Amino acid sequence: MTMQLNEDFEFRGPDYSTTQTSSDLPRHRWYLIKEGFSPKIVDAAIDSIELGSKDLILDPFCGSGTVPLTAALRGIATLGIEVNPFLAFVSNTKLKSCDLGRLNEGAKQTIDRLCSGKKKHSLLEGYSTFSRSKELQKWLFNTDVLRAFTTGWYAVQNAHPSSRRFLRLALTKAAMDNCNARADGKCLRYRKGWKKQDFGSKDFTQCFRDHIQTIIGDIESLPLKKIGHVANSDSRSALANTKITFRLCITSPPYLNSFDYSDVYRPELFLSQFVSDNDQLRQIRLRTVRSHVQTRWSPPKHNDFGEIYRRAASDLLSVSEDLWDKRIPLMVQAYFEDMKKILKLLHQKAKPDAQAWIVVSTSAYGGVEIPVDLILAQIAESVGWFLYDIGVIRHLRHSGHHWSRLPDTERPSAKLRESVVVLGKRKKK
Ligand SMILES: C[S@@+](CC[C@H](N)C(=O)[O-])C[C@H]1O[C@@H](n2cnc3c(N)ncnc32)[C@H](O)[C@@H]1O
């Protein structure tokens, strides 16, 4: 069994693994997330195989929808799965079109309402750190912004049902543009000079106007060739229950970096009313792949993940005193238990000539490298996949957002890489 890294992979460089080239791309730009990857890697995977007219592309961790959207724009049937209801909403919205007359009308009504002066109170005023209060030194939104958002949200109820999701996405994006903090890898970080900036309802309204214009322009200029769908589910159970089969799976599961994606989207989840208290947020966190230590998920039962895993797990135990959280070894084990389940289910749902492209990053704890790509390749082989390639996309520098997901103490010794594990259901000719 060979387990070699392909350092000469054709699709190399940050253009393939980050959203940095997506900010100008129609539809993709409606809502970009830092952990999203590039449509270029999706195009590369699609171009590498010959797809039939009935073939489907699957992404069981679809985040902001890069995979289903790229597929739908090329006229290919597609299914995404995403556990975070806000991100599932973002992805589904990017996959939809509507009557532009009605959307323009809804946008106009919403802007008129926002400019009318009278603003609605928000239920988030006084809740946690959402708004200013005497006890807080930092707060996420100025009251003026929260009220403008709420006013817009209510105004959208009068819009045609098919336009509402576009208006709501633009409202949420406008609120986040005027949030005093922004997502920065692992956490929400307060913007430099946020108090001086003093975001208000005028800034909010201008952002909403810009975003909805972009959405309208993109729907007009870039019609979808196929309608795709994203299920808001935990892929560990959704894959077991679906009847679909796929020809190509391209996906980027959560990285093993103790980064809880649902926590970073807390403002969006509350604003868009997908959750109304911390308990509901916790329920979402419990449904995510066990790649973080903040939630009390159930402990893993298995550890048969191959030789490379065994070595890494034993090295990790030897530095357990140096780890910033004592649950890290258990998290690593739980992560591979989840990923083994996913790889097994994907194998069951794969057509005889299917391929799976799994984009991952290695990680490091207490100076011990966890070669996630190599371990996943071994697990994949153990559940029936043939390993075609482990293509290195890039080595990560000591700065950059992926590094910032690691605790400071671990940065100097860790050398990380992003790679794609390419698997085939049948032996490579
Ligand atoms: C690395 S991101 C994927 C980003 C995506 N490729 C994009 O371009 O936007 C991983 C995603 O997996 C989701 N996720 C985590 N656990 C999940 C689960 N059990 N089922 C489905 N999605 C899950 C996270 O919410 C996150 O959005």
PDB file of C-alpha atoms and ligand atoms in Angstrom, residues 33 35-37 59-66 81-84 87 233-236 252-254 261 287-289, ligand 1:
ATOM      1  CA  ILE A  33     -17.386  32.428   4.289  1.00  0.00           C
ATOM      2  CA  GLU A  35     -13.629  28.494   5.384  1.00  0.00           C
ATOM      3  CA  GLY A  36     -15.180  28.199   1.924  1.00  0.00           C
ATOM      4  CA  PHE A  37     -13.117  26.926  -0.957  1.00  0.00           C
ATOM      5  CA  ASP A  59     -21.312  17.705  -1.220  1.00  0.00           C
ATOM      6  CA  PRO A  60     -22.134  16.426   2.301  1.00  0.00           C
ATOM      7  CA  PHE A  61     -20.457  19.488   3.955  1.00  0.00           C
ATOM      8  CA  CYS A  62     -21.515  22.217   1.595  1.00  0.00           C
ATOM      9  CA  GLY A  63     -21.075  25.338   3.779  1.00  0.00           C
ATOM     10  CA  SER A  64     -21.858  28.400   1.668  1.00  0.00           C
ATOM     11  CA  GLY A  65     -22.706  26.267  -1.375  1.00  0.00           C
ATOM     12  CA  THR A  66     -19.606  26.478  -3.595  1.00  0.00           C
ATOM     13  CA  ILE A  81     -25.978  18.717   2.888  1.00  0.00           C
ATOM     14  CA  GLU A  82     -25.212  21.300   5.562  1.00  0.00           C
ATOM     15  CA  VAL A  83     -25.886  21.099   9.288  1.00  0.00           C
ATOM     16  CA  ASN A  84     -25.875  24.834   9.999  1.00  0.00           C
ATOM     17  CA  LEU A  87     -25.474  28.242   5.820  1.00  0.00           C
ATOM     18  CA  SER A 233     -29.132  17.943   8.022  1.00  0.00           C
ATOM     19  CA  ASP A 234     -26.342  16.132   9.774  1.00  0.00           C
ATOM     20  CA  SER A 235     -24.696  14.231   6.938  1.00  0.00           C
ATOM     21  CA  ARG A 236     -23.826  11.341   9.289  1.00  0.00           C
ATOM     22  CA  SER A 252     -14.357  19.848   2.380  1.00  0.00           C
ATOM     23  CA  PRO A 253     -15.308  18.430   5.787  1.00  0.00           C
ATOM     24  CA  PRO A 254     -14.598  20.517   8.880  1.00  0.00           C
ATOM     25  CA  TYR A 261     -18.154  26.700  12.807  1.00  0.00           C
ATOM     26  CA  ARG A 287     -24.944  17.740  15.318  1.00  0.00           C
ATOM     27  CA  THR A 288     -21.623  18.877  13.817  1.00  0.00           C
ATOM     28  CA  VAL A 289     -18.691  16.574  13.123  1.00  0.00           C
TER      29      VAL A 289
HETATM   30  C1  LIG B   1     -14.961  23.536   5.536  1.00  0.00           C
HETATM   31  S1  LIG B   1     -16.656  23.943   5.621  1.00  0.00           S
HETATM   32  C2  LIG B   1     -17.188  23.701   3.953  1.00  0.00           C
HETATM   33  C3  LIG B   1     -17.055  24.935   3.129  1.00  0.00           C
HETATM   34  C4  LIG B   1     -17.593  24.773   1.716  1.00  0.00           C
HETATM   35  N1  LIG B   1     -16.739  23.916   0.910  1.00  0.00           N
HETATM   36  C5  LIG B   1     -17.715  26.131   1.043  1.00  0.00           C
HETATM   37  O1  LIG B   1     -17.096  26.349   0.008  1.00  0.00           O
HETATM   38  O2  LIG B   1     -18.425  27.004   1.583  1.00  0.00           O
HETATM   39  C6  LIG B   1     -17.351  22.552   6.443  1.00  0.00           C
HETATM   40  C7  LIG B   1     -18.849  22.648   6.665  1.00  0.00           C
HETATM   41  O3  LIG B   1     -19.315  21.426   7.220  1.00  0.00           O
HETATM   42  C8  LIG B   1     -20.440  21.725   8.040  1.00  0.00           C
HETATM   43  N2  LIG B   1     -20.699  20.576   8.928  1.00  0.00           N
HETATM   44  C9  LIG B   1     -20.102  20.254  10.101  1.00  0.00           C
HETATM   45  N3  LIG B   1     -20.619  19.117  10.585  1.00  0.00           N
HETATM   46  C10 LIG B   1     -21.556  18.701   9.701  1.00  0.00           C
HETATM   47  C11 LIG B   1     -22.429  17.573   9.659  1.00  0.00           C
HETATM   48  N4  LIG B   1     -22.425  16.657  10.638  1.00  0.00           N
HETATM   49  N5  LIG B   1     -23.257  17.457   8.597  1.00  0.00           N
HETATM   50  C12 LIG B   1     -23.266  18.387   7.608  1.00  0.00           C
HETATM   51  N6  LIG B   1     -22.489  19.482   7.611  1.00  0.00           N
HETATM   52  C13 LIG B   1     -21.621  19.629   8.643  1.00  0.00           C
HETATM   53  C14 LIG B   1     -20.035  22.995   8.747  1.00  0.00           C
HETATM   54  O4  LIG B   1     -21.154  23.697   9.241  1.00  0.00           O
HETATM   55  C15 LIG B   1     -19.288  23.746   7.626  1.00  0.00           C
HETATM   56  O5  LIG B   1     -20.153  24.627   6.962  1.00  0.00           O
END
